[in-house]
mmCIF file of C-alpha atoms in Angstrom:
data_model
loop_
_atom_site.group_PDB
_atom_site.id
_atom_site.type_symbol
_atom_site.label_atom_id
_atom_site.label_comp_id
_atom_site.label_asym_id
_atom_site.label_seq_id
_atom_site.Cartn_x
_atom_site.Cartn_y
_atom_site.Cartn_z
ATOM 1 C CA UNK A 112 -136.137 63.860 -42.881
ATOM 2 C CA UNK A 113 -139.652 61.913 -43.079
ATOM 3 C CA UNK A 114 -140.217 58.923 -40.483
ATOM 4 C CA UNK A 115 -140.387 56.538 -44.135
ATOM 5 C CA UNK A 116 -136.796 58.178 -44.950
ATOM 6 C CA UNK A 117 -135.163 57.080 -41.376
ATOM 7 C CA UNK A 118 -137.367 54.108 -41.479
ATOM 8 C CA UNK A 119 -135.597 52.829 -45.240
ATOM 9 C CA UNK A 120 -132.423 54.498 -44.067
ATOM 10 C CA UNK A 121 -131.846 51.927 -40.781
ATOM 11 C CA UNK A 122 -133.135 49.049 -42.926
ATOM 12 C CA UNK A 123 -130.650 49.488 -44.884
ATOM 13 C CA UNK A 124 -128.250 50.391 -42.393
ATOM 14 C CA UNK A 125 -129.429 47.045 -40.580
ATOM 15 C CA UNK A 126 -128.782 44.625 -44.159
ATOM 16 C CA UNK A 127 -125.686 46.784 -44.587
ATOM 17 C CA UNK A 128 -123.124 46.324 -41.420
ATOM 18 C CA UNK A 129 -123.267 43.911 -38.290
ATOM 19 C CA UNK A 130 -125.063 44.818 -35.283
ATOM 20 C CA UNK A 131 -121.430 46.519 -33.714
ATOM 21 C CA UNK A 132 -120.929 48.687 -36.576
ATOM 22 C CA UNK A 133 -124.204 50.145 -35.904
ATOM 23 C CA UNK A 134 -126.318 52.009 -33.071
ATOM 24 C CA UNK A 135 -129.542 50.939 -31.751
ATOM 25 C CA UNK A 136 -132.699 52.274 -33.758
ATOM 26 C CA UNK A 137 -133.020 54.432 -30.596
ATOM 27 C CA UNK A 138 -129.346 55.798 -30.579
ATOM 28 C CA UNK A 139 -129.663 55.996 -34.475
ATOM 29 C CA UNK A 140 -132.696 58.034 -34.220
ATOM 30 C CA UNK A 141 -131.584 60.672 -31.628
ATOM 31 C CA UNK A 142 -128.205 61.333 -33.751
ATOM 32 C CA UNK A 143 -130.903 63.203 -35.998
ATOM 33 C CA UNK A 144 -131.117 66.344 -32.904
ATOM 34 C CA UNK A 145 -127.261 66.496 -33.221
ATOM 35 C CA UNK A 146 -126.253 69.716 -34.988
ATOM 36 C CA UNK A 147 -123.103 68.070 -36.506
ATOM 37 C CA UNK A 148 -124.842 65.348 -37.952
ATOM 38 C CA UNK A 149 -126.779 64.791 -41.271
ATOM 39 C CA UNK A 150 -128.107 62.168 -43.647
ATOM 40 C CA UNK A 151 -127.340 62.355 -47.255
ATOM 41 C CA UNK A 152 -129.601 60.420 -49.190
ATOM 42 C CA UNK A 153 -129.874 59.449 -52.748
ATOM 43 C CA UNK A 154 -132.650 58.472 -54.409
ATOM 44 C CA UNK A 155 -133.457 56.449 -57.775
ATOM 45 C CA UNK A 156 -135.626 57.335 -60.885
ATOM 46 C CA UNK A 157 -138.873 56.570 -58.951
ATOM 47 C CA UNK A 158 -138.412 58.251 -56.146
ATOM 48 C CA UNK A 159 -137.134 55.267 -54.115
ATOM 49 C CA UNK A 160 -134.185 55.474 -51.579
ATOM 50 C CA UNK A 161 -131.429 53.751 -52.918
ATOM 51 C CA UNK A 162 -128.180 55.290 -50.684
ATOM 52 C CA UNK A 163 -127.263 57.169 -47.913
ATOM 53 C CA UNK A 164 -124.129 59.072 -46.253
ATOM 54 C CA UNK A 165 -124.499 59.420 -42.424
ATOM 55 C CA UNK A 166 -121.915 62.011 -42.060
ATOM 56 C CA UNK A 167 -120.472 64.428 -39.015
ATOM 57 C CA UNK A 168 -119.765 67.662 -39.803
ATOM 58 C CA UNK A 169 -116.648 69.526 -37.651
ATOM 59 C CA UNK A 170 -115.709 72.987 -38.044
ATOM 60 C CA UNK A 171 -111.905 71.055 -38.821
ATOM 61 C CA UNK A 172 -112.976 68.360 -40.608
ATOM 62 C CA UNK A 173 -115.697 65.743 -41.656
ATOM 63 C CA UNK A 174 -116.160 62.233 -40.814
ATOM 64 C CA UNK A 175 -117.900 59.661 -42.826
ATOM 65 C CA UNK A 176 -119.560 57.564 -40.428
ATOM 66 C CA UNK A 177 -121.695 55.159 -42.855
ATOM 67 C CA UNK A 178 -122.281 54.943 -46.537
ATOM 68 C CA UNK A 179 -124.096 52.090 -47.613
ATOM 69 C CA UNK A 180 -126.595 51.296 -50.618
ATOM 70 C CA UNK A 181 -129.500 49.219 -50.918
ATOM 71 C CA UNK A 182 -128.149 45.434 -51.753
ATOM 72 C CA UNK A 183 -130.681 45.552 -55.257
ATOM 73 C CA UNK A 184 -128.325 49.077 -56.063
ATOM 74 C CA UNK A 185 -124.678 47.190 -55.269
ATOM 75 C CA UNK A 186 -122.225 47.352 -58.074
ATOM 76 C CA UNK A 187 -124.012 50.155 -59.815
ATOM 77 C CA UNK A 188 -121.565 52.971 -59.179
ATOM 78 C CA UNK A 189 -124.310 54.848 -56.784
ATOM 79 C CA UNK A 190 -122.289 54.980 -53.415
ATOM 80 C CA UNK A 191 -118.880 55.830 -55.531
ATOM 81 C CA UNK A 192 -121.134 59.065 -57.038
ATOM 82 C CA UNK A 193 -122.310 59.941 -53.808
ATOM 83 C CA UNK A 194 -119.140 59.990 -51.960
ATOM 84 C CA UNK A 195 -117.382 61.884 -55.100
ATOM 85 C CA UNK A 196 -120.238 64.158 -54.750
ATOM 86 C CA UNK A 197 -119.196 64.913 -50.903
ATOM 87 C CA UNK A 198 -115.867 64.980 -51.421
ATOM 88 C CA UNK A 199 -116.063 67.383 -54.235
ATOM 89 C CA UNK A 200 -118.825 69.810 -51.978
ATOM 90 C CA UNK A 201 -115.876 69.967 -49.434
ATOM 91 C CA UNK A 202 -113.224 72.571 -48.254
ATOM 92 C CA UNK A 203 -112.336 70.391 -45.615
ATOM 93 C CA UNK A 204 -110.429 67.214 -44.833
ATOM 94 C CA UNK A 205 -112.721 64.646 -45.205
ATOM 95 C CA UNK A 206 -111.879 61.208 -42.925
ATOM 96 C CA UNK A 207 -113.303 57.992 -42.204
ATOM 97 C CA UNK A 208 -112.699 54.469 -41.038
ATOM 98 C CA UNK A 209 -112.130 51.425 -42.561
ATOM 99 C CA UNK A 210 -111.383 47.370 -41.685
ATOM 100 C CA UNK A 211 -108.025 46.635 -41.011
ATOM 101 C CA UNK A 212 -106.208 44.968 -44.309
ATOM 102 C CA UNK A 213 -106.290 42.074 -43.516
ATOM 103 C CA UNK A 214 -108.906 40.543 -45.381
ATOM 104 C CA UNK A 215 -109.904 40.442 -49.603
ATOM 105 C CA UNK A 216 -112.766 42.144 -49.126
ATOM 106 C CA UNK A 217 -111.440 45.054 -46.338
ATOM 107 C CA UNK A 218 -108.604 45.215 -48.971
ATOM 108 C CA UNK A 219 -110.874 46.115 -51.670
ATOM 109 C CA UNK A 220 -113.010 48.513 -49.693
ATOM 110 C CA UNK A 221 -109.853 50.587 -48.944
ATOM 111 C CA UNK A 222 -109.003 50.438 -52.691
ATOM 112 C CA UNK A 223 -112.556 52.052 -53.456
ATOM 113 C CA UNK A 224 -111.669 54.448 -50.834
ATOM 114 C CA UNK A 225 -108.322 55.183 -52.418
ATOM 115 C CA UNK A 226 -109.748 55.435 -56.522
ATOM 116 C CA UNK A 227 -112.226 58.352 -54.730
ATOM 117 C CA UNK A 228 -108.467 60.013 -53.331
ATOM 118 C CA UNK A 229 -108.437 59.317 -49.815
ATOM 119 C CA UNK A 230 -105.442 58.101 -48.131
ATOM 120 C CA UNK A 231 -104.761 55.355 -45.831
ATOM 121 C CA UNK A 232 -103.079 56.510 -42.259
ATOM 122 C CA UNK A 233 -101.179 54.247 -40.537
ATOM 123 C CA UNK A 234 -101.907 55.689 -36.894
ATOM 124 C CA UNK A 235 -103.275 52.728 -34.376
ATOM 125 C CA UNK A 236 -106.792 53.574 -34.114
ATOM 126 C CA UNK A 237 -109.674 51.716 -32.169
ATOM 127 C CA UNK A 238 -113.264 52.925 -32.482
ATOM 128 C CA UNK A 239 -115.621 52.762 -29.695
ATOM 129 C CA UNK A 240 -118.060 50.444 -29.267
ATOM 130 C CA UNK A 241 -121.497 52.146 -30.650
ATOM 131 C CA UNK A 242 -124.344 49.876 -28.710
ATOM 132 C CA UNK A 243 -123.571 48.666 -25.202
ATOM 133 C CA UNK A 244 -122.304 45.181 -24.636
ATOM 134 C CA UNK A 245 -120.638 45.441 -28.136
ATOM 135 C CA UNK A 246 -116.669 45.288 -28.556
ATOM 136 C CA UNK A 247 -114.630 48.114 -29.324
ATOM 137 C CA UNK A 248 -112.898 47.417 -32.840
ATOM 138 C CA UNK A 249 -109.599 48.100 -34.398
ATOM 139 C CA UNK A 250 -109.884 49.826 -37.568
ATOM 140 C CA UNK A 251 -108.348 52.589 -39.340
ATOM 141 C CA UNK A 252 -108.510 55.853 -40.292
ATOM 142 C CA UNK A 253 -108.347 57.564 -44.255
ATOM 143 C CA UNK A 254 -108.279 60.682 -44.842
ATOM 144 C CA UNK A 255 -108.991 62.799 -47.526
ATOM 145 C CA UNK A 256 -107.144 65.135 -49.533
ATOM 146 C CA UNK A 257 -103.868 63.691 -47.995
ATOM 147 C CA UNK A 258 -102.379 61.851 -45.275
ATOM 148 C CA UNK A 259 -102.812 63.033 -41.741
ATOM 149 C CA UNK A 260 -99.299 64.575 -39.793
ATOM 150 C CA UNK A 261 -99.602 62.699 -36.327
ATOM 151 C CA UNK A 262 -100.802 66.288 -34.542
ATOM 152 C CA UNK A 263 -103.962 66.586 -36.694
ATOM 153 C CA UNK A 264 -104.929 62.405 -36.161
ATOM 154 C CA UNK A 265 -104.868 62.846 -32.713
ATOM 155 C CA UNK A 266 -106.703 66.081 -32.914
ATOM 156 C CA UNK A 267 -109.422 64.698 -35.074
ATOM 157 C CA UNK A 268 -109.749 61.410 -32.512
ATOM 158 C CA UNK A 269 -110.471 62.973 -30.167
ATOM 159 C CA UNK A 270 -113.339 64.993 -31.446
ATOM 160 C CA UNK A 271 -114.598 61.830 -32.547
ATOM 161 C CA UNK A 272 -114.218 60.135 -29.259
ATOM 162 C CA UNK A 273 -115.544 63.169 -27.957
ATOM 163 C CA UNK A 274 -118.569 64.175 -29.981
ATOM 164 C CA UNK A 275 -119.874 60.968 -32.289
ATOM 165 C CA UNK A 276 -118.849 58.089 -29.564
ATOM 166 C CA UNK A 277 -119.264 60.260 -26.224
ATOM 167 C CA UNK A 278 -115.847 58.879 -24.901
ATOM 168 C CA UNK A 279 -114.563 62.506 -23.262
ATOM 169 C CA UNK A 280 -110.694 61.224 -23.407
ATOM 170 C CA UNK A 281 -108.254 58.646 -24.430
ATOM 171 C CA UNK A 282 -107.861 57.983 -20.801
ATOM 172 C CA UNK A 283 -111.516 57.111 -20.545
ATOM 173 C CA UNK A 284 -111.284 54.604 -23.583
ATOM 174 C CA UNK A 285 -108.453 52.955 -22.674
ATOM 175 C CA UNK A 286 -111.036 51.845 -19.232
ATOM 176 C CA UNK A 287 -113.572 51.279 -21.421
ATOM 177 C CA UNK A 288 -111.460 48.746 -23.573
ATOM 178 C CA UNK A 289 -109.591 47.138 -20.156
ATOM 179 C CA UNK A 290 -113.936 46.944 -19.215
ATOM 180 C CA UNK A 291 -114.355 45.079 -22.190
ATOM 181 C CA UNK A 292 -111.341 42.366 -22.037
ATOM 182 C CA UNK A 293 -112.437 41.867 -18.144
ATOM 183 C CA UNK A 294 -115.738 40.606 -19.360
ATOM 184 C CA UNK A 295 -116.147 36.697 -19.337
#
């Protein structure tokens, strides 16, 4: 990947999710030495990046960390093609997380999610805070081509905990969260 690619890639990263669904440019930018991790990027009919996939690849599973697309490219189908495109390029479970349901516009991000075939779980799931000082945050997990059994969600979070957040148990992130409510 060029410098310009990660360069447009965290910009739009940046005008895509909050500051605690993302890393620092620094932790963003050393992902990029991590074996399991790639950037799929699309591009547009000048040569301009319009979309991008940062995705983890397990020898299980993968997990679709972020997908976003340039606000000009919203609501042109781009980021539903690219994510069919994965999914279809895949002979393994595919999973990812998503906003709880409690809101119009988490609702209708897990209904994209669904139309592509993944599955909502309903396992409690918290995700690690990714930049320190931020919250950890309540989401959960869907998972593609069917509905995790309990023995393969807890499996797959910890590998994530593990390997994309660097939390080495639940044990640990259960300190980490009781760290983060003791904070004033």
């Amino acid at each position: 990947m060029s410098e310009t690619d990660f360069e447009t890639i965290f910009q739009i990263m940046k005008e895509s999710f909050p500051e605690y669904e993302r890393r620092t440019y620094e932790g963003q930018k050393a992902l990029l030495g991590d074996a399991h991790y790639r950037i799929i990027s699309k591009v547009n009919d000048t040569n301009q990046l319009v979309a991008f996939m940062a995705v983890w690849e397990f020898p299980l599973f993968r997990f679709v960390e972020h997908i976003a697309v340039t606000p000009a490219g919203r609501g042109s189908g781009i980021g539903g093609k690219l994510m069919a495109d994965y999914i279809a390029g895949s002979q393994k479970p595919i999973i990812l997380e998503v906003e709880l349901p409690d809101t119009d516009l988490a609702q209708r991000r897990i209904g994209f999610y669904e139309r592509l075939g993944l599955h909502l779980n309903d396992f409690g799931y918290v995700q690690p805070s990714l930049q320190k000082g931020q919250p950890d945050i309540p989401l959960k997990v869907m998972s593609y081509p069917q509905t995790l059994t309990e023995s393969e969600f807890v499996l797959y979070r910890d590998i994530l905990y593990t390997n994309v957040y660097k939390v080495n148990s639940t044990q640990d992130l259960i300190e980490h969260a009781r760290n983060q409510e003791s904070r004033p």
